[in-house]
């Protein structure tokens, strides 16, 4: 459990931190430069094969927009020139992480789909403790820039005080840029606004540099989370252990149905018997034959 006495005052210097994602970099490059259909198909096939992310033809303008920043940083004047660099000149060998970071959508919020955290604390944790699991391993399997992982750490730390269990959060993502931000735990103040006030005052530090308008997760809570790179297509997790709880929410929507089935099978293989799986409210396991039972919409054991 994490003590409150070490956190006062909840301020830090607020040293400048670059908060812009690769995908958020300026888009303009030589006017309305677009990726052509052939290059888009090549890239889409590559992205799906390596990451599972399906890029429908309607995503072509979005891909063009995001690749412009990659092209600029690589010293290429057009997206077409950048694609030639990737596909014909061997650039993909070094540029793949940059391309994937640009293509990946990192939409995330603190306390997103809050019903899941209520269920975790009120029903899943008591059940796991009754089963003798007093040192809980929880995996945020598509953590993006970290709000889900830190939300889990907040609610579990608060519950651990009265219920006498220990926990650790394992958090992974395929996007290297997002993971770097997650490990820093620094966010624009408005990003942390969904955190309830009692938890905000306890777990979130405010920058002394008011002009920066940044906050940071307290170091004690950051130590309760281990971040690591992971591709959900891989059958093995980076953690080398089974989990009591897995959150994999709002990422399956980017996969085709066969890939969703594959990813969910991998995740189920990483769960202990009696462990819990949470997926996004807009996602479903319908027609899949998985070794889990549905308890609530998007909650499984």
PDB file of C-alpha atoms in Angstrom:
ATOM      1  CA  UNK A   1       0.000   0.000   0.000  1.00  0.00           C
ATOM      2  CA  UNK A   2       1.068   3.536  -0.607  1.00  0.00           C
ATOM      3  CA  UNK A   3       1.371   6.012   2.216  1.00  0.00           C
ATOM      4  CA  UNK A   4       0.092   9.554   1.982  1.00  0.00           C
ATOM      5  CA  UNK A   5       2.644  11.173   4.280  1.00  0.00           C
ATOM      6  CA  UNK A   6       5.370  11.359   1.666  1.00  0.00           C
ATOM      7  CA  UNK A   7       3.390  13.357  -0.867  1.00  0.00           C
ATOM      8  CA  UNK A   8       2.806  16.711   0.744  1.00  0.00           C
ATOM      9  CA  UNK A   9       2.941  19.221  -0.777  1.00  0.00           C
ATOM     10  CA  UNK A  10       1.581  17.753  -4.015  1.00  0.00           C
ATOM     11  CA  UNK A  11       3.808  19.794  -6.249  1.00  0.00           C
ATOM     12  CA  UNK A  12       6.876  19.295  -8.368  1.00  0.00           C
ATOM     13  CA  UNK A  13       8.916  21.717 -10.377  1.00  0.00           C
ATOM     14  CA  UNK A  14       7.079  20.907 -13.564  1.00  0.00           C
ATOM     15  CA  UNK A  15      10.163  20.774 -15.758  1.00  0.00           C
ATOM     16  CA  UNK A  16       9.173  21.184 -19.397  1.00  0.00           C
ATOM     17  CA  UNK A  17       8.139  17.883 -20.957  1.00  0.00           C
ATOM     18  CA  UNK A  18       7.289  17.396 -24.611  1.00  0.00           C
ATOM     19  CA  UNK A  19       3.707  16.145 -24.645  1.00  0.00           C
ATOM     20  CA  UNK A  20       3.138  15.894 -28.418  1.00  0.00           C
ATOM     21  CA  UNK A  21       2.687  12.387 -29.810  1.00  0.00           C
ATOM     22  CA  UNK A  22       4.266  11.445 -33.119  1.00  0.00           C
ATOM     23  CA  UNK A  23       0.753  11.295 -34.555  1.00  0.00           C
ATOM     24  CA  UNK A  24       0.043  14.817 -33.283  1.00  0.00           C
ATOM     25  CA  UNK A  25       2.986  16.479 -35.052  1.00  0.00           C
ATOM     26  CA  UNK A  26       2.236  19.159 -37.658  1.00  0.00           C
ATOM     27  CA  UNK A  27       0.604  17.543 -40.678  1.00  0.00           C
ATOM     28  CA  UNK A  28       1.340  19.952 -43.531  1.00  0.00           C
ATOM     29  CA  UNK A  29       3.883  18.746 -46.076  1.00  0.00           C
ATOM     30  CA  UNK A  30       3.854  20.163 -49.579  1.00  0.00           C
ATOM     31  CA  UNK A  31       0.170  21.037 -49.556  1.00  0.00           C
ATOM     32  CA  UNK A  32      -2.210  18.097 -49.757  1.00  0.00           C
ATOM     33  CA  UNK A  33       0.354  15.355 -50.291  1.00  0.00           C
ATOM     34  CA  UNK A  34      -1.386  11.957 -50.182  1.00  0.00           C
ATOM     35  CA  UNK A  35      -0.220   8.358 -50.091  1.00  0.00           C
ATOM     36  CA  UNK A  36      -1.175   6.690 -53.374  1.00  0.00           C
ATOM     37  CA  UNK A  37      -3.450   3.641 -53.468  1.00  0.00           C
ATOM     38  CA  UNK A  38      -0.684   1.150 -54.191  1.00  0.00           C
ATOM     39  CA  UNK A  39       1.526   2.363 -51.336  1.00  0.00           C
ATOM     40  CA  UNK A  40      -1.477   2.463 -49.020  1.00  0.00           C
ATOM     41  CA  UNK A  41      -2.321  -1.180 -49.781  1.00  0.00           C
ATOM     42  CA  UNK A  42       1.306  -2.188 -49.211  1.00  0.00           C
ATOM     43  CA  UNK A  43       1.452  -0.340 -45.915  1.00  0.00           C
ATOM     44  CA  UNK A  44      -1.967  -1.569 -44.771  1.00  0.00           C
ATOM     45  CA  UNK A  45      -1.009  -5.191 -45.424  1.00  0.00           C
ATOM     46  CA  UNK A  46       2.254  -4.723 -43.559  1.00  0.00           C
ATOM     47  CA  UNK A  47       0.605  -3.039 -40.562  1.00  0.00           C
ATOM     48  CA  UNK A  48      -2.038  -5.754 -40.265  1.00  0.00           C
ATOM     49  CA  UNK A  49       0.445  -8.588 -40.628  1.00  0.00           C
ATOM     50  CA  UNK A  50       2.809  -7.187 -38.014  1.00  0.00           C
ATOM     51  CA  UNK A  51       0.406  -5.594 -35.519  1.00  0.00           C
ATOM     52  CA  UNK A  52      -3.098  -6.836 -36.282  1.00  0.00           C
ATOM     53  CA  UNK A  53      -4.365  -3.293 -36.899  1.00  0.00           C
ATOM     54  CA  UNK A  54      -6.729  -3.236 -39.868  1.00  0.00           C
ATOM     55  CA  UNK A  55      -6.590  -0.129 -42.043  1.00  0.00           C
ATOM     56  CA  UNK A  56      -9.697   0.097 -44.202  1.00  0.00           C
ATOM     57  CA  UNK A  57      -9.486   2.105 -47.456  1.00  0.00           C
ATOM     58  CA  UNK A  58     -11.393   4.899 -45.730  1.00  0.00           C
ATOM     59  CA  UNK A  59      -8.346   5.393 -43.467  1.00  0.00           C
ATOM     60  CA  UNK A  60      -6.159   6.515 -46.361  1.00  0.00           C
ATOM     61  CA  UNK A  61      -6.520  10.276 -45.637  1.00  0.00           C
ATOM     62  CA  UNK A  62      -5.698   9.659 -41.970  1.00  0.00           C
ATOM     63  CA  UNK A  63      -2.631   7.614 -42.885  1.00  0.00           C
ATOM     64  CA  UNK A  64      -1.484  10.325 -45.297  1.00  0.00           C
ATOM     65  CA  UNK A  65      -1.847  12.949 -42.603  1.00  0.00           C
ATOM     66  CA  UNK A  66       0.133  10.990 -40.058  1.00  0.00           C
ATOM     67  CA  UNK A  67       2.910  10.005 -42.436  1.00  0.00           C
ATOM     68  CA  UNK A  68       3.667  13.626 -43.309  1.00  0.00           C
ATOM     69  CA  UNK A  69       5.375  14.166 -39.980  1.00  0.00           C
ATOM     70  CA  UNK A  70       7.388  10.960 -40.456  1.00  0.00           C
ATOM     71  CA  UNK A  71       8.428  12.091 -43.928  1.00  0.00           C
ATOM     72  CA  UNK A  72       9.548  15.495 -42.677  1.00  0.00           C
ATOM     73  CA  UNK A  73      11.671  14.015 -39.890  1.00  0.00           C
ATOM     74  CA  UNK A  74      13.242  11.580 -42.366  1.00  0.00           C
ATOM     75  CA  UNK A  75      14.161  14.474 -44.662  1.00  0.00           C
ATOM     76  CA  UNK A  76      11.713  13.478 -47.410  1.00  0.00           C
ATOM     77  CA  UNK A  77       9.709  16.165 -49.190  1.00  0.00           C
ATOM     78  CA  UNK A  78       6.632  14.088 -50.011  1.00  0.00           C
ATOM     79  CA  UNK A  79       4.799  11.088 -48.601  1.00  0.00           C
ATOM     80  CA  UNK A  80       5.493   9.312 -51.896  1.00  0.00           C
ATOM     81  CA  UNK A  81       9.233   9.872 -51.456  1.00  0.00           C
ATOM     82  CA  UNK A  82       8.955   8.586 -47.911  1.00  0.00           C
ATOM     83  CA  UNK A  83       7.196   5.439 -49.159  1.00  0.00           C
ATOM     84  CA  UNK A  84       9.971   4.886 -51.713  1.00  0.00           C
ATOM     85  CA  UNK A  85      12.440   5.204 -48.857  1.00  0.00           C
ATOM     86  CA  UNK A  86      10.473   2.641 -46.823  1.00  0.00           C
ATOM     87  CA  UNK A  87       9.664   0.060 -49.468  1.00  0.00           C
ATOM     88  CA  UNK A  88      12.416   0.394 -52.076  1.00  0.00           C
ATOM     89  CA  UNK A  89      15.456   1.724 -50.206  1.00  0.00           C
ATOM     90  CA  UNK A  90      15.425  -0.409 -47.054  1.00  0.00           C
ATOM     91  CA  UNK A  91      14.211   2.369 -44.778  1.00  0.00           C
ATOM     92  CA  UNK A  92      11.574   0.151 -43.227  1.00  0.00           C
ATOM     93  CA  UNK A  93      14.280  -1.631 -41.241  1.00  0.00           C
ATOM     94  CA  UNK A  94      14.892   1.414 -39.072  1.00  0.00           C
ATOM     95  CA  UNK A  95      11.658   3.362 -39.602  1.00  0.00           C
ATOM     96  CA  UNK A  96       9.129   0.676 -38.654  1.00  0.00           C
ATOM     97  CA  UNK A  97       8.723   1.772 -34.998  1.00  0.00           C
ATOM     98  CA  UNK A  98       8.231   5.365 -36.168  1.00  0.00           C
ATOM     99  CA  UNK A  99       5.634   4.336 -38.746  1.00  0.00           C
ATOM    100  CA  UNK A 100       3.743   2.158 -36.280  1.00  0.00           C
ATOM    101  CA  UNK A 101       3.760   4.871 -33.623  1.00  0.00           C
ATOM    102  CA  UNK A 102       2.324   7.279 -36.184  1.00  0.00           C
ATOM    103  CA  UNK A 103      -0.405   4.893 -37.332  1.00  0.00           C
ATOM    104  CA  UNK A 104      -1.459   3.803 -33.840  1.00  0.00           C
ATOM    105  CA  UNK A 105      -4.392   5.646 -32.300  1.00  0.00           C
ATOM    106  CA  UNK A 106      -3.724   6.421 -28.622  1.00  0.00           C
ATOM    107  CA  UNK A 107      -7.181   7.391 -27.364  1.00  0.00           C
ATOM    108  CA  UNK A 108      -7.310   6.953 -23.613  1.00  0.00           C
ATOM    109  CA  UNK A 109      -8.699   8.598 -20.481  1.00  0.00           C
ATOM    110  CA  UNK A 110      -8.522   8.280 -16.727  1.00  0.00           C
ATOM    111  CA  UNK A 111     -11.536   6.368 -15.345  1.00  0.00           C
ATOM    112  CA  UNK A 112     -12.784   5.573 -18.845  1.00  0.00           C
ATOM    113  CA  UNK A 113     -15.826   3.241 -18.692  1.00  0.00           C
ATOM    114  CA  UNK A 114     -15.825   3.653 -14.929  1.00  0.00           C
ATOM    115  CA  UNK A 115     -18.270   0.769 -14.345  1.00  0.00           C
ATOM    116  CA  UNK A 116     -15.389  -1.627 -14.881  1.00  0.00           C
ATOM    117  CA  UNK A 117     -13.411  -0.184 -11.976  1.00  0.00           C
ATOM    118  CA  UNK A 118     -16.478  -0.362  -9.726  1.00  0.00           C
ATOM    119  CA  UNK A 119     -16.962  -4.027 -10.638  1.00  0.00           C
ATOM    120  CA  UNK A 120     -13.265  -4.735 -10.099  1.00  0.00           C
ATOM    121  CA  UNK A 121     -13.272  -3.366  -6.555  1.00  0.00           C
ATOM    122  CA  UNK A 122     -16.732  -4.456  -5.426  1.00  0.00           C
ATOM    123  CA  UNK A 123     -16.927  -7.911  -6.968  1.00  0.00           C
ATOM    124  CA  UNK A 124     -13.767  -9.172  -8.667  1.00  0.00           C
ATOM    125  CA  UNK A 125     -11.267  -8.329  -5.924  1.00  0.00           C
ATOM    126  CA  UNK A 126     -13.356  -9.823  -3.067  1.00  0.00           C
ATOM    127  CA  UNK A 127     -13.846 -12.991  -5.145  1.00  0.00           C
ATOM    128  CA  UNK A 128     -10.129 -13.277  -5.885  1.00  0.00           C
ATOM    129  CA  UNK A 129      -9.225 -12.748  -2.233  1.00  0.00           C
ATOM    130  CA  UNK A 130     -11.737 -15.435  -1.224  1.00  0.00           C
ATOM    131  CA  UNK A 131      -9.968 -17.760  -3.675  1.00  0.00           C
ATOM    132  CA  UNK A 132      -6.700 -17.112  -1.840  1.00  0.00           C
ATOM    133  CA  UNK A 133      -5.200 -14.615  -4.296  1.00  0.00           C
ATOM    134  CA  UNK A 134      -3.831 -11.970  -1.919  1.00  0.00           C
ATOM    135  CA  UNK A 135      -1.067 -10.684  -4.202  1.00  0.00           C
ATOM    136  CA  UNK A 136      -2.912  -9.581  -7.315  1.00  0.00           C
ATOM    137  CA  UNK A 137      -1.277  -9.282 -10.733  1.00  0.00           C
ATOM    138  CA  UNK A 138      -3.229  -6.958 -13.039  1.00  0.00           C
ATOM    139  CA  UNK A 139      -2.395  -6.398 -16.708  1.00  0.00           C
ATOM    140  CA  UNK A 140      -3.393  -3.299 -18.680  1.00  0.00           C
ATOM    141  CA  UNK A 141      -2.820  -4.917 -22.066  1.00  0.00           C
ATOM    142  CA  UNK A 142      -3.199  -1.852 -24.300  1.00  0.00           C
ATOM    143  CA  UNK A 143      -2.229   0.905 -21.912  1.00  0.00           C
ATOM    144  CA  UNK A 144      -1.456   3.675 -24.419  1.00  0.00           C
ATOM    145  CA  UNK A 145      -0.028   6.662 -22.489  1.00  0.00           C
ATOM    146  CA  UNK A 146      -0.932   5.188 -19.112  1.00  0.00           C
ATOM    147  CA  UNK A 147      -4.235   6.574 -17.747  1.00  0.00           C
ATOM    148  CA  UNK A 148      -5.858   3.122 -17.523  1.00  0.00           C
ATOM    149  CA  UNK A 149      -2.877   1.625 -15.699  1.00  0.00           C
ATOM    150  CA  UNK A 150      -2.707   4.499 -13.221  1.00  0.00           C
ATOM    151  CA  UNK A 151      -6.477   4.393 -12.694  1.00  0.00           C
ATOM    152  CA  UNK A 152      -6.152   0.723 -11.791  1.00  0.00           C
ATOM    153  CA  UNK A 153      -3.317   1.536  -9.405  1.00  0.00           C
ATOM    154  CA  UNK A 154      -5.368   4.277  -7.714  1.00  0.00           C
ATOM    155  CA  UNK A 155      -8.478   2.192  -7.066  1.00  0.00           C
ATOM    156  CA  UNK A 156      -6.532  -0.895  -6.009  1.00  0.00           C
ATOM    157  CA  UNK A 157      -4.270   1.039  -3.655  1.00  0.00           C
ATOM    158  CA  UNK A 158      -7.275   2.620  -1.989  1.00  0.00           C
ATOM    159  CA  UNK A 159      -9.012  -0.766  -1.638  1.00  0.00           C
ATOM    160  CA  UNK A 160      -5.859  -2.496  -0.391  1.00  0.00           C
ATOM    161  CA  UNK A 161      -5.791  -0.346   2.743  1.00  0.00           C
ATOM    162  CA  UNK A 162      -8.943  -1.904   4.148  1.00  0.00           C
ATOM    163  CA  UNK A 163      -8.804  -5.359   2.568  1.00  0.00           C
ATOM    164  CA  UNK A 164      -5.192  -6.306   3.215  1.00  0.00           C
ATOM    165  CA  UNK A 165      -4.044  -7.469  -0.219  1.00  0.00           C
ATOM    166  CA  UNK A 166      -1.041  -6.542  -2.339  1.00  0.00           C
ATOM    167  CA  UNK A 167      -1.025  -5.768  -6.038  1.00  0.00           C
ATOM    168  CA  UNK A 168       1.113  -4.822  -8.974  1.00  0.00           C
ATOM    169  CA  UNK A 169       0.071  -3.395 -12.324  1.00  0.00           C
ATOM    170  CA  UNK A 170       1.712  -4.615 -15.527  1.00  0.00           C
ATOM    171  CA  UNK A 171       1.066  -2.312 -18.485  1.00  0.00           C
ATOM    172  CA  UNK A 172       1.968  -2.851 -22.132  1.00  0.00           C
ATOM    173  CA  UNK A 173       1.465  -1.266 -25.523  1.00  0.00           C
ATOM    174  CA  UNK A 174       2.789  -1.673 -29.045  1.00  0.00           C
ATOM    175  CA  UNK A 175       3.514   2.059 -29.357  1.00  0.00           C
ATOM    176  CA  UNK A 176       6.970   2.987 -28.041  1.00  0.00           C
ATOM    177  CA  UNK A 177       6.213   6.702 -27.973  1.00  0.00           C
ATOM    178  CA  UNK A 178       3.096   6.117 -25.854  1.00  0.00           C
ATOM    179  CA  UNK A 179       5.041   3.938 -23.419  1.00  0.00           C
ATOM    180  CA  UNK A 180       7.651   6.643 -22.885  1.00  0.00           C
ATOM    181  CA  UNK A 181       4.906   9.083 -21.938  1.00  0.00           C
ATOM    182  CA  UNK A 182       3.248   6.507 -19.699  1.00  0.00           C
ATOM    183  CA  UNK A 183       6.458   5.880 -17.760  1.00  0.00           C
ATOM    184  CA  UNK A 184       6.922   9.624 -17.147  1.00  0.00           C
ATOM    185  CA  UNK A 185       3.365   9.904 -15.837  1.00  0.00           C
ATOM    186  CA  UNK A 186       3.123  13.571 -16.870  1.00  0.00           C
ATOM    187  CA  UNK A 187      -0.133  14.865 -18.369  1.00  0.00           C
ATOM    188  CA  UNK A 188      -1.872  18.120 -19.204  1.00  0.00           C
ATOM    189  CA  UNK A 189      -3.982  19.030 -16.189  1.00  0.00           C
ATOM    190  CA  UNK A 190      -7.242  18.629 -18.102  1.00  0.00           C
ATOM    191  CA  UNK A 191      -6.377  15.006 -18.957  1.00  0.00           C
ATOM    192  CA  UNK A 192      -6.431  14.147 -15.249  1.00  0.00           C
ATOM    193  CA  UNK A 193      -9.696  16.011 -14.619  1.00  0.00           C
ATOM    194  CA  UNK A 194     -11.813  12.788 -14.580  1.00  0.00           C
ATOM    195  CA  UNK A 195      -9.912  11.596 -11.480  1.00  0.00           C
ATOM    196  CA  UNK A 196     -12.245  11.999  -8.464  1.00  0.00           C
ATOM    197  CA  UNK A 197     -11.149  14.825  -6.183  1.00  0.00           C
ATOM    198  CA  UNK A 198     -10.263  12.584  -3.225  1.00  0.00           C
ATOM    199  CA  UNK A 199      -7.994  10.462  -5.419  1.00  0.00           C
ATOM    200  CA  UNK A 200      -6.646  13.461  -7.306  1.00  0.00           C
ATOM    201  CA  UNK A 201      -5.431  15.131  -4.114  1.00  0.00           C
ATOM    202  CA  UNK A 202      -3.766  11.906  -3.048  1.00  0.00           C
ATOM    203  CA  UNK A 203      -2.217  10.549  -6.220  1.00  0.00           C
ATOM    204  CA  UNK A 204      -1.660  13.528  -8.537  1.00  0.00           C
ATOM    205  CA  UNK A 205       0.981  16.249  -8.135  1.00  0.00           C
ATOM    206  CA  UNK A 206       0.427  19.741  -9.489  1.00  0.00           C
ATOM    207  CA  UNK A 207       3.282  21.582 -11.173  1.00  0.00           C
ATOM    208  CA  UNK A 208       4.701  24.623  -9.389  1.00  0.00           C
ATOM    209  CA  UNK A 209       5.065  26.106 -12.840  1.00  0.00           C
ATOM    210  CA  UNK A 210       1.449  27.199 -13.256  1.00  0.00           C
ATOM    211  CA  UNK A 211       2.002  28.270 -16.847  1.00  0.00           C
ATOM    212  CA  UNK A 212       2.914  24.688 -17.790  1.00  0.00           C
ATOM    213  CA  UNK A 213      -0.517  23.431 -16.639  1.00  0.00           C
ATOM    214  CA  UNK A 214       0.861  19.931 -16.146  1.00  0.00           C
ATOM    215  CA  UNK A 215       0.320  17.285 -13.492  1.00  0.00           C
ATOM    216  CA  UNK A 216       2.281  14.165 -12.615  1.00  0.00           C
ATOM    217  CA  UNK A 217       1.367  10.867 -10.982  1.00  0.00           C
ATOM    218  CA  UNK A 218       3.041  10.572  -7.575  1.00  0.00           C
ATOM    219  CA  UNK A 219       6.232   8.470  -7.583  1.00  0.00           C
ATOM    220  CA  UNK A 220       4.865   5.900  -5.131  1.00  0.00           C
ATOM    221  CA  UNK A 221       2.041   5.096  -7.521  1.00  0.00           C
ATOM    222  CA  UNK A 222       4.360   5.062 -10.544  1.00  0.00           C
ATOM    223  CA  UNK A 223       6.422   2.406  -8.759  1.00  0.00           C
ATOM    224  CA  UNK A 224       3.304   0.224  -8.554  1.00  0.00           C
ATOM    225  CA  UNK A 225       3.224  -0.005 -12.376  1.00  0.00           C
ATOM    226  CA  UNK A 226       5.699  -1.780 -14.666  1.00  0.00           C
ATOM    227  CA  UNK A 227       5.551  -0.790 -18.339  1.00  0.00           C
ATOM    228  CA  UNK A 228       6.717  -2.945 -21.219  1.00  0.00           C
ATOM    229  CA  UNK A 229       6.471  -3.212 -24.999  1.00  0.00           C
ATOM    230  CA  UNK A 230       4.132  -5.947 -26.247  1.00  0.00           C
ATOM    231  CA  UNK A 231       2.462  -6.955 -29.497  1.00  0.00           C
ATOM    232  CA  UNK A 232      -0.945  -8.533 -28.823  1.00  0.00           C
ATOM    233  CA  UNK A 233      -0.366 -10.922 -31.725  1.00  0.00           C
ATOM    234  CA  UNK A 234       2.319 -12.594 -29.636  1.00  0.00           C
ATOM    235  CA  UNK A 235       1.133 -15.687 -27.713  1.00  0.00           C
ATOM    236  CA  UNK A 236       3.447 -14.856 -24.822  1.00  0.00           C
ATOM    237  CA  UNK A 237       3.226 -11.863 -22.544  1.00  0.00           C
ATOM    238  CA  UNK A 238       6.378  -9.979 -21.529  1.00  0.00           C
ATOM    239  CA  UNK A 239       5.732 -10.714 -17.871  1.00  0.00           C
ATOM    240  CA  UNK A 240       6.441 -14.429 -17.588  1.00  0.00           C
ATOM    241  CA  UNK A 241       3.501 -15.055 -15.271  1.00  0.00           C
ATOM    242  CA  UNK A 242      -0.244 -15.535 -15.318  1.00  0.00           C
ATOM    243  CA  UNK A 243      -2.590 -12.720 -14.333  1.00  0.00           C
ATOM    244  CA  UNK A 244      -5.520 -12.358 -11.944  1.00  0.00           C
ATOM    245  CA  UNK A 245      -7.046  -9.562 -14.007  1.00  0.00           C
ATOM    246  CA  UNK A 246      -6.547  -8.394 -17.600  1.00  0.00           C
ATOM    247  CA  UNK A 247      -7.913  -5.148 -19.013  1.00  0.00           C
ATOM    248  CA  UNK A 248      -7.814  -5.113 -22.834  1.00  0.00           C
ATOM    249  CA  UNK A 249     -10.315  -2.420 -23.724  1.00  0.00           C
ATOM    250  CA  UNK A 250     -11.071  -0.504 -26.907  1.00  0.00           C
ATOM    251  CA  UNK A 251      -8.273  -2.041 -28.941  1.00  0.00           C
ATOM    252  CA  UNK A 252     -10.100  -5.043 -30.422  1.00  0.00           C
ATOM    253  CA  UNK A 253     -12.157  -2.619 -32.514  1.00  0.00           C
ATOM    254  CA  UNK A 254      -9.044  -2.024 -34.648  1.00  0.00           C
ATOM    255  CA  UNK A 255      -8.762  -5.732 -35.533  1.00  0.00           C
ATOM    256  CA  UNK A 256     -10.658  -8.002 -37.901  1.00  0.00           C
ATOM    257  CA  UNK A 257     -12.801 -10.697 -36.291  1.00  0.00           C
ATOM    258  CA  UNK A 258     -10.246 -13.508 -36.790  1.00  0.00           C
ATOM    259  CA  UNK A 259      -7.544 -11.338 -35.224  1.00  0.00           C
ATOM    260  CA  UNK A 260      -9.835 -10.480 -32.311  1.00  0.00           C
ATOM    261  CA  UNK A 261     -10.349 -14.187 -31.686  1.00  0.00           C
ATOM    262  CA  UNK A 262      -6.602 -14.833 -31.833  1.00  0.00           C
ATOM    263  CA  UNK A 263      -5.776 -11.994 -29.425  1.00  0.00           C
ATOM    264  CA  UNK A 264      -8.463 -13.024 -26.941  1.00  0.00           C
ATOM    265  CA  UNK A 265      -7.204 -16.617 -26.968  1.00  0.00           C
ATOM    266  CA  UNK A 266      -3.701 -15.374 -26.168  1.00  0.00           C
ATOM    267  CA  UNK A 267      -5.069 -13.283 -23.292  1.00  0.00           C
ATOM    268  CA  UNK A 268      -7.165 -16.125 -21.895  1.00  0.00           C
ATOM    269  CA  UNK A 269      -4.036 -18.280 -21.837  1.00  0.00           C
ATOM    270  CA  UNK A 270      -2.428 -15.632 -19.605  1.00  0.00           C
ATOM    271  CA  UNK A 271      -5.270 -15.675 -17.046  1.00  0.00           C
ATOM    272  CA  UNK A 272      -5.312 -17.799 -13.911  1.00  0.00           C
ATOM    273  CA  UNK A 273      -8.336 -20.039 -13.424  1.00  0.00           C
ATOM    274  CA  UNK A 274     -10.930 -17.718 -11.908  1.00  0.00           C
ATOM    275  CA  UNK A 275      -9.229 -14.641 -13.344  1.00  0.00           C
ATOM    276  CA  UNK A 276     -11.120 -11.736 -14.874  1.00  0.00           C
ATOM    277  CA  UNK A 277     -11.022 -10.255 -18.376  1.00  0.00           C
ATOM    278  CA  UNK A 278     -12.390  -6.784 -19.189  1.00  0.00           C
ATOM    279  CA  UNK A 279     -12.913  -5.618 -22.785  1.00  0.00           C
ATOM    280  CA  UNK A 280     -14.431  -2.408 -24.151  1.00  0.00           C
ATOM    281  CA  UNK A 281     -18.171  -1.761 -24.000  1.00  0.00           C
ATOM    282  CA  UNK A 282     -18.343  -1.670 -27.800  1.00  0.00           C
ATOM    283  CA  UNK A 283     -16.495  -5.002 -28.136  1.00  0.00           C
ATOM    284  CA  UNK A 284     -17.882  -8.527 -28.034  1.00  0.00           C
ATOM    285  CA  UNK A 285     -16.854 -12.185 -27.842  1.00  0.00           C
ATOM    286  CA  UNK A 286     -20.048 -13.359 -29.552  1.00  0.00           C
ATOM    287  CA  UNK A 287     -19.562 -16.491 -31.694  1.00  0.00           C
ATOM    288  CA  UNK A 288     -16.100 -17.085 -30.212  1.00  0.00           C
ATOM    289  CA  UNK A 289     -15.364 -20.295 -28.337  1.00  0.00           C
ATOM    290  CA  UNK A 290     -13.241 -19.069 -25.431  1.00  0.00           C
ATOM    291  CA  UNK A 291     -12.588 -20.592 -21.984  1.00  0.00           C
ATOM    292  CA  UNK A 292     -14.407 -17.767 -20.175  1.00  0.00           C
ATOM    293  CA  UNK A 293     -17.924 -17.046 -18.957  1.00  0.00           C
ATOM    294  CA  UNK A 294     -19.632 -13.694 -19.343  1.00  0.00           C
ATOM    295  CA  UNK A 295     -20.598 -12.049 -16.047  1.00  0.00           C
ATOM    296  CA  UNK A 296     -21.631  -8.644 -17.308  1.00  0.00           C
ATOM    297  CA  UNK A 297     -21.463  -6.884 -20.665  1.00  0.00           C
ATOM    298  CA  UNK A 298     -17.715  -6.781 -21.466  1.00  0.00           C
ATOM    299  CA  UNK A 299     -16.749  -8.559 -18.189  1.00  0.00           C
ATOM    300  CA  UNK A 300     -15.668 -12.206 -18.200  1.00  0.00           C
ATOM    301  CA  UNK A 301     -14.194 -14.830 -15.853  1.00  0.00           C
TER     302      UNK A 301
END
